[in-house]
Short mmCIF file of C-alpha atoms in Angstrom, two decimals:
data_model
loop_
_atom_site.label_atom_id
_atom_site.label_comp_id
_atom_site.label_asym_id
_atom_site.label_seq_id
_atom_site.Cartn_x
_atom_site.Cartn_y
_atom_site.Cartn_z
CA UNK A 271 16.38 13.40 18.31
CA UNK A 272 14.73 10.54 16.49
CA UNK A 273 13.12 10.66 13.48
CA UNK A 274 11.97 9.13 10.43
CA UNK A 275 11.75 10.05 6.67
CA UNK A 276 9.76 8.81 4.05
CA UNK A 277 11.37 10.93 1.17
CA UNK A 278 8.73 10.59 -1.09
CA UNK A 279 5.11 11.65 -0.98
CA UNK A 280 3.65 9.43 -3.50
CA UNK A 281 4.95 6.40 -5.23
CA UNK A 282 2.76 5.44 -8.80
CA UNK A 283 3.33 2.19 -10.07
CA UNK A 284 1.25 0.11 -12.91
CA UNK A 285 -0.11 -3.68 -11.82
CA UNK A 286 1.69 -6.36 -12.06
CA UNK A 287 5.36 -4.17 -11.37
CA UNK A 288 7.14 -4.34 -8.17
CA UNK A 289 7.04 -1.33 -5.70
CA UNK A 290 9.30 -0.02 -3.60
CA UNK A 291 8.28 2.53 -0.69
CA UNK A 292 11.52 3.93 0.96
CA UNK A 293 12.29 4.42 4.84
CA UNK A 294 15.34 6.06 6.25
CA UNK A 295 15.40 6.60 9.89
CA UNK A 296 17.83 8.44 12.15
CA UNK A 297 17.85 7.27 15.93
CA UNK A 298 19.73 7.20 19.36
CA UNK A 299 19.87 3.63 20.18
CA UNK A 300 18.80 0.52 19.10
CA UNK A 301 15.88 0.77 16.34
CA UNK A 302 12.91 -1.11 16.13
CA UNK A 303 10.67 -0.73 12.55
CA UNK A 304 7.79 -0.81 11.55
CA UNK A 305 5.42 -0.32 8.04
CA UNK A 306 1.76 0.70 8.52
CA UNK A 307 -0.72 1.20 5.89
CA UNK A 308 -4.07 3.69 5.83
CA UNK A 309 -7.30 3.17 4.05
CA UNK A 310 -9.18 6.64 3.50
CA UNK A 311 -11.03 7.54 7.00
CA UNK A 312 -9.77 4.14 8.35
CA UNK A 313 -6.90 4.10 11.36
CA UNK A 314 -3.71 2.28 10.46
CA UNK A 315 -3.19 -1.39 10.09
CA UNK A 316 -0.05 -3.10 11.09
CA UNK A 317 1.55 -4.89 7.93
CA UNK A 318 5.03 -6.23 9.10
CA UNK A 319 8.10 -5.43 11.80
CA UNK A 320 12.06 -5.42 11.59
CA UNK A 321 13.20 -8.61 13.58
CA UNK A 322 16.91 -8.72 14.79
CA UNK A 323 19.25 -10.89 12.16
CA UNK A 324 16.73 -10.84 9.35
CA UNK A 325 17.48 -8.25 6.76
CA UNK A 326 14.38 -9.54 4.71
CA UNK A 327 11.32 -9.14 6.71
CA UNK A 328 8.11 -10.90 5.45
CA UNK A 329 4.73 -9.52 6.44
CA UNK A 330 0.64 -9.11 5.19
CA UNK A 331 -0.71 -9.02 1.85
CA UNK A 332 2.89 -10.21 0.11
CA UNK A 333 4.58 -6.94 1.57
CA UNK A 334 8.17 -7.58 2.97
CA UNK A 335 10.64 -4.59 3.65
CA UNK A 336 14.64 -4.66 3.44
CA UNK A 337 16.47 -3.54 6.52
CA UNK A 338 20.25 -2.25 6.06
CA UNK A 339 21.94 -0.80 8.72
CA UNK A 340 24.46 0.76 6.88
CA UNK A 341 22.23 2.82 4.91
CA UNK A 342 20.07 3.24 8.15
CA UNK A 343 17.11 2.08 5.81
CA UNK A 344 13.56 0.23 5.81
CA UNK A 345 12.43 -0.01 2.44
CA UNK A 346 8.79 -1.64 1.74
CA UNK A 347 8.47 -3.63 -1.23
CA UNK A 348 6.40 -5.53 -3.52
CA UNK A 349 7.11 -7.99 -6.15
CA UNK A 350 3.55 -7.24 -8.51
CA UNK A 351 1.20 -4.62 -7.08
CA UNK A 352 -2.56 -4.64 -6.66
CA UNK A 353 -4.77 -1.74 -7.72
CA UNK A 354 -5.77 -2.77 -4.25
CA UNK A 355 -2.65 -1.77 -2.63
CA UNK A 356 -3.38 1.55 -3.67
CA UNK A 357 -3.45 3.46 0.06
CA UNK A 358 -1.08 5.41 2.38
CA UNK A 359 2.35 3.78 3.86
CA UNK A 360 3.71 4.73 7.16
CA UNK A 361 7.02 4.05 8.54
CA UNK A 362 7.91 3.90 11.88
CA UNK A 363 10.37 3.31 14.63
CA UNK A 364 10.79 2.68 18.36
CA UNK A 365 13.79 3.16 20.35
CA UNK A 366 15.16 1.01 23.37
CA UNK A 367 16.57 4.12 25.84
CA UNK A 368 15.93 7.78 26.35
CA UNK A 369 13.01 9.06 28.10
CA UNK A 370 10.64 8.97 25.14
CA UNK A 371 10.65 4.95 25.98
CA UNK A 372 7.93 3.10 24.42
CA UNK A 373 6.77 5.84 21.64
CA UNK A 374 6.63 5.04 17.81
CA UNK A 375 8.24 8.13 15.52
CA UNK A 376 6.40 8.11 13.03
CA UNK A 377 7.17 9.08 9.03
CA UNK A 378 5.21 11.63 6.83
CA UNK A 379 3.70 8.95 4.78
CA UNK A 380 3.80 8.10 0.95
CA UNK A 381 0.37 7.71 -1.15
CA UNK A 382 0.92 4.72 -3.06
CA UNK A 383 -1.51 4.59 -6.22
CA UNK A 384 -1.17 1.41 -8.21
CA UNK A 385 -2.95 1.74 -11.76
CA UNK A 386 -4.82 -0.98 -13.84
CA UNK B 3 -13.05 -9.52 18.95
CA UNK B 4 -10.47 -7.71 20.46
CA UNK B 5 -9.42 -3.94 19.15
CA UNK B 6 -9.73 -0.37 20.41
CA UNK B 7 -13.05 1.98 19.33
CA UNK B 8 -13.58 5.44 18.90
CA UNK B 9 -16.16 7.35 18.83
CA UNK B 10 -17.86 8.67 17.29
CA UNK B 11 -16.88 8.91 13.99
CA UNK B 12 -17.59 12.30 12.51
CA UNK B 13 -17.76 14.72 15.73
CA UNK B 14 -18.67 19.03 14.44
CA UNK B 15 -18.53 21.63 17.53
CA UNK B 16 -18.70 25.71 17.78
CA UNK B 17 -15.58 27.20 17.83
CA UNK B 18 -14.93 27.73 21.83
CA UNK B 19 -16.17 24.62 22.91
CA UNK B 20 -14.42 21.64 24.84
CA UNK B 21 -15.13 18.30 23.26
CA UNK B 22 -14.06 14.50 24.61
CA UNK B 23 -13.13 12.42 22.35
CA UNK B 24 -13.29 8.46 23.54
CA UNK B 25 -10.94 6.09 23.37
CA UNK B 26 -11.76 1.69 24.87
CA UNK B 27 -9.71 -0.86 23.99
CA UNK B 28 -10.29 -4.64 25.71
CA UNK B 29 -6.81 -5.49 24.38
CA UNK B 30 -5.65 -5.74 27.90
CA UNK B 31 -2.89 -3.08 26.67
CA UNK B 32 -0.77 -0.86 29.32
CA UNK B 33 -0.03 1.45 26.86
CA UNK B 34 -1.81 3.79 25.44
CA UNK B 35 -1.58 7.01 22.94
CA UNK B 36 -3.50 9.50 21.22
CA UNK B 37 -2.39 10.75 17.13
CA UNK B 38 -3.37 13.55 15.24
CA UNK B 39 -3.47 13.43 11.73
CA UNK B 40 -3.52 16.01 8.93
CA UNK B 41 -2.99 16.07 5.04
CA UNK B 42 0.92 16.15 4.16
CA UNK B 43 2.12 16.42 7.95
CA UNK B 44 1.79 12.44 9.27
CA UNK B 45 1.19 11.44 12.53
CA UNK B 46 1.93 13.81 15.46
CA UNK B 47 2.28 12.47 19.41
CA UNK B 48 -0.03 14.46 21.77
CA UNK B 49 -0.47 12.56 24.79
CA UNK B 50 0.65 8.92 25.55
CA UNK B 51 -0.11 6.49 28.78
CA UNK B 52 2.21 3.68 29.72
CA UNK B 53 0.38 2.68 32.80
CA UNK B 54 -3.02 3.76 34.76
CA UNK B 55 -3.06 7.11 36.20
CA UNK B 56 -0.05 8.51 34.71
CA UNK B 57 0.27 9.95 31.18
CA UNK B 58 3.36 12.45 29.19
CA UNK B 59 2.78 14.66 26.80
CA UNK B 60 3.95 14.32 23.07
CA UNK B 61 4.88 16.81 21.20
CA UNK B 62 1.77 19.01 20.61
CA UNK B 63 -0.25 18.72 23.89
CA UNK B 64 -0.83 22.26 24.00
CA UNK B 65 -5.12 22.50 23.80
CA UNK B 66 -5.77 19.16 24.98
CA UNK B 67 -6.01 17.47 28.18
CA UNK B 68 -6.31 13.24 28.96
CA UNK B 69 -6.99 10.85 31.85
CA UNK B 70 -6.29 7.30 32.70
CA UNK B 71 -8.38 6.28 35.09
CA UNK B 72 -8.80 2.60 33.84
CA UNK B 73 -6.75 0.61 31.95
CA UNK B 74 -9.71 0.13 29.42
CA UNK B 75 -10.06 4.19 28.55
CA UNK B 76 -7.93 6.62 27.53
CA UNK B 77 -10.46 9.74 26.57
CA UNK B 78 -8.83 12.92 24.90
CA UNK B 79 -10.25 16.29 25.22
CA UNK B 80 -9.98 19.10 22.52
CA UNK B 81 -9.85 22.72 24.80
CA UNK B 82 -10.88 25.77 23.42
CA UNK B 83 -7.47 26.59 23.76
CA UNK B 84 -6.31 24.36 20.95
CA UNK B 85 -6.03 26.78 18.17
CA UNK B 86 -6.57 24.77 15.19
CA UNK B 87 -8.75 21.78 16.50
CA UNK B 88 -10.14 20.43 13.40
CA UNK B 89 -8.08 17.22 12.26
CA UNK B 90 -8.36 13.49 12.13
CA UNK B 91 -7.84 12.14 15.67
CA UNK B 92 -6.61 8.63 15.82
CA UNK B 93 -5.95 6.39 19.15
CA UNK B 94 -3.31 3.55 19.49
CA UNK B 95 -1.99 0.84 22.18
CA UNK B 96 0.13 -1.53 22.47
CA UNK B 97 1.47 -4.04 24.90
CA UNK B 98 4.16 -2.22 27.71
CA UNK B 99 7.62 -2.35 26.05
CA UNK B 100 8.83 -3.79 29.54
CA UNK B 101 6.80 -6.39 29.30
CA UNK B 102 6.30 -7.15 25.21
CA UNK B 103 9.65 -6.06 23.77
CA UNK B 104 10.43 -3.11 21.88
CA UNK B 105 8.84 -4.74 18.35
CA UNK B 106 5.46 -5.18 19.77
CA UNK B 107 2.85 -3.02 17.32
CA UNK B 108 0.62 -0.22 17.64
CA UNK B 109 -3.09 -1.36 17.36
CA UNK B 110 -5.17 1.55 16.17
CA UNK B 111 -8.27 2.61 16.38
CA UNK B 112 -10.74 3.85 13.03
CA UNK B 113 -10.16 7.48 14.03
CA UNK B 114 -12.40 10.24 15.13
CA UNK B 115 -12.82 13.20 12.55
CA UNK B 116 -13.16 16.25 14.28
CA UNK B 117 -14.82 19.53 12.47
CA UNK B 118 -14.52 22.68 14.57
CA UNK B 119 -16.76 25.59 12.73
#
């Protein structure tokens, strides 16, 4: 079965600090990632996607993530957080075989609340 | 602009009715899914659509019901029989993996909120 875990349910961090959001997946096949994020009532945005052979992954808003295999890990990070950034992270991953082709597993989320 | 819309935004129904939910996108996207969302529990798969006039169910399809007539649409609809209807609905698509690769993204649309009294 495939499956993704976001191991924590909120992440607080104060301005200016890095953030890290973490991402450990667990799949049959070849995985392909992704990080989403959620305004309140809003549907999610796409903010960035693993690409083979780059372990550092650069996407919106200054976000990149870290891919390592060996850990079976996506972590999103930061450098300096907004109070802006402040909203709910979604990982995600698609798998290349199986009968579930096509479908994005998707994590439980982690509120991310960045204060002043 | 190109995106997917839902609507409407806010939907509130008896308890024992059947409700549609809608679902366009002018993405010209194969694929096609619909999420349901609640507090603490993510994103769970009911129904998804990789091409017109066929759709599989996720993995909570029990209580609701979809059709693909059209590329463009992809309307869900809450049963009666769906025991605990109220939740925030959301609906996705993306380009066919067999045709975009397997790291083309989800595009989502701003959710329907659905209150069942």
């Amino acid at each position: 079965a495939q499956s993704v875990a976001q191991p924590e349910d909120q992440v607080n961090v104060a301005e200016g600090n890095p953030l890290t959001v973490k991402c450990t997946y667990s799949v049959s096949g070849n995985p392909y990632l992704f990080w989403y994020v959620q305004y309140p009532n809003r549907g999610l945005q796409f903010l960035l996607k693993y690409i083979t052979g780059d372990n550092l992954v650069k996407g919106s808003y200054g976000f990149e993530a870290e891919f390592n295999k060996s850990q079976t890990s996506f972590h999103l990070k930061k450098p300096s957080a907004l109070v802006s950034d402040s909203a709910l992270y979604f990982c995600a991953v698609r798998v290349d075989r199986g009968s579930t082709l096509g479908r994005l597993y998707f994590g439980r989320g982690t509120q991310l609340t960045v204060w002043p | 602009d190109g995106g997917i819309t839902q609507s409407p935004k806010y939907l509130f129904r008896k308890e024992g009715q059947n409700v549609t939910l809608s679902c366009e996108q002018n993405l010209n996207h194969d694929a096609m899914y619909w999420y349901r969302q609640d507090p603490g529990q993510g994103l769970r798969l009911i129904y998804y659509s990789q091409i017109v006039n066929d759709f599989q169910k996720g993995d909570i399809a029990e209580g609701y019901s979809v059709s693909r007539e059209k590329k463009e649409s992809f309307p869900l609809t809450v049963t009666s029989a769906q025991k605990n209807p109220t939740a925030f609905y959301l609906c996705a698509s993306s380009i066919d993996v067999g045709t975009g690769g397997y790291n083309s993204p989800l595009h989502f649309g701003n959710g329907t909120r659905l209150t069942v009294t």
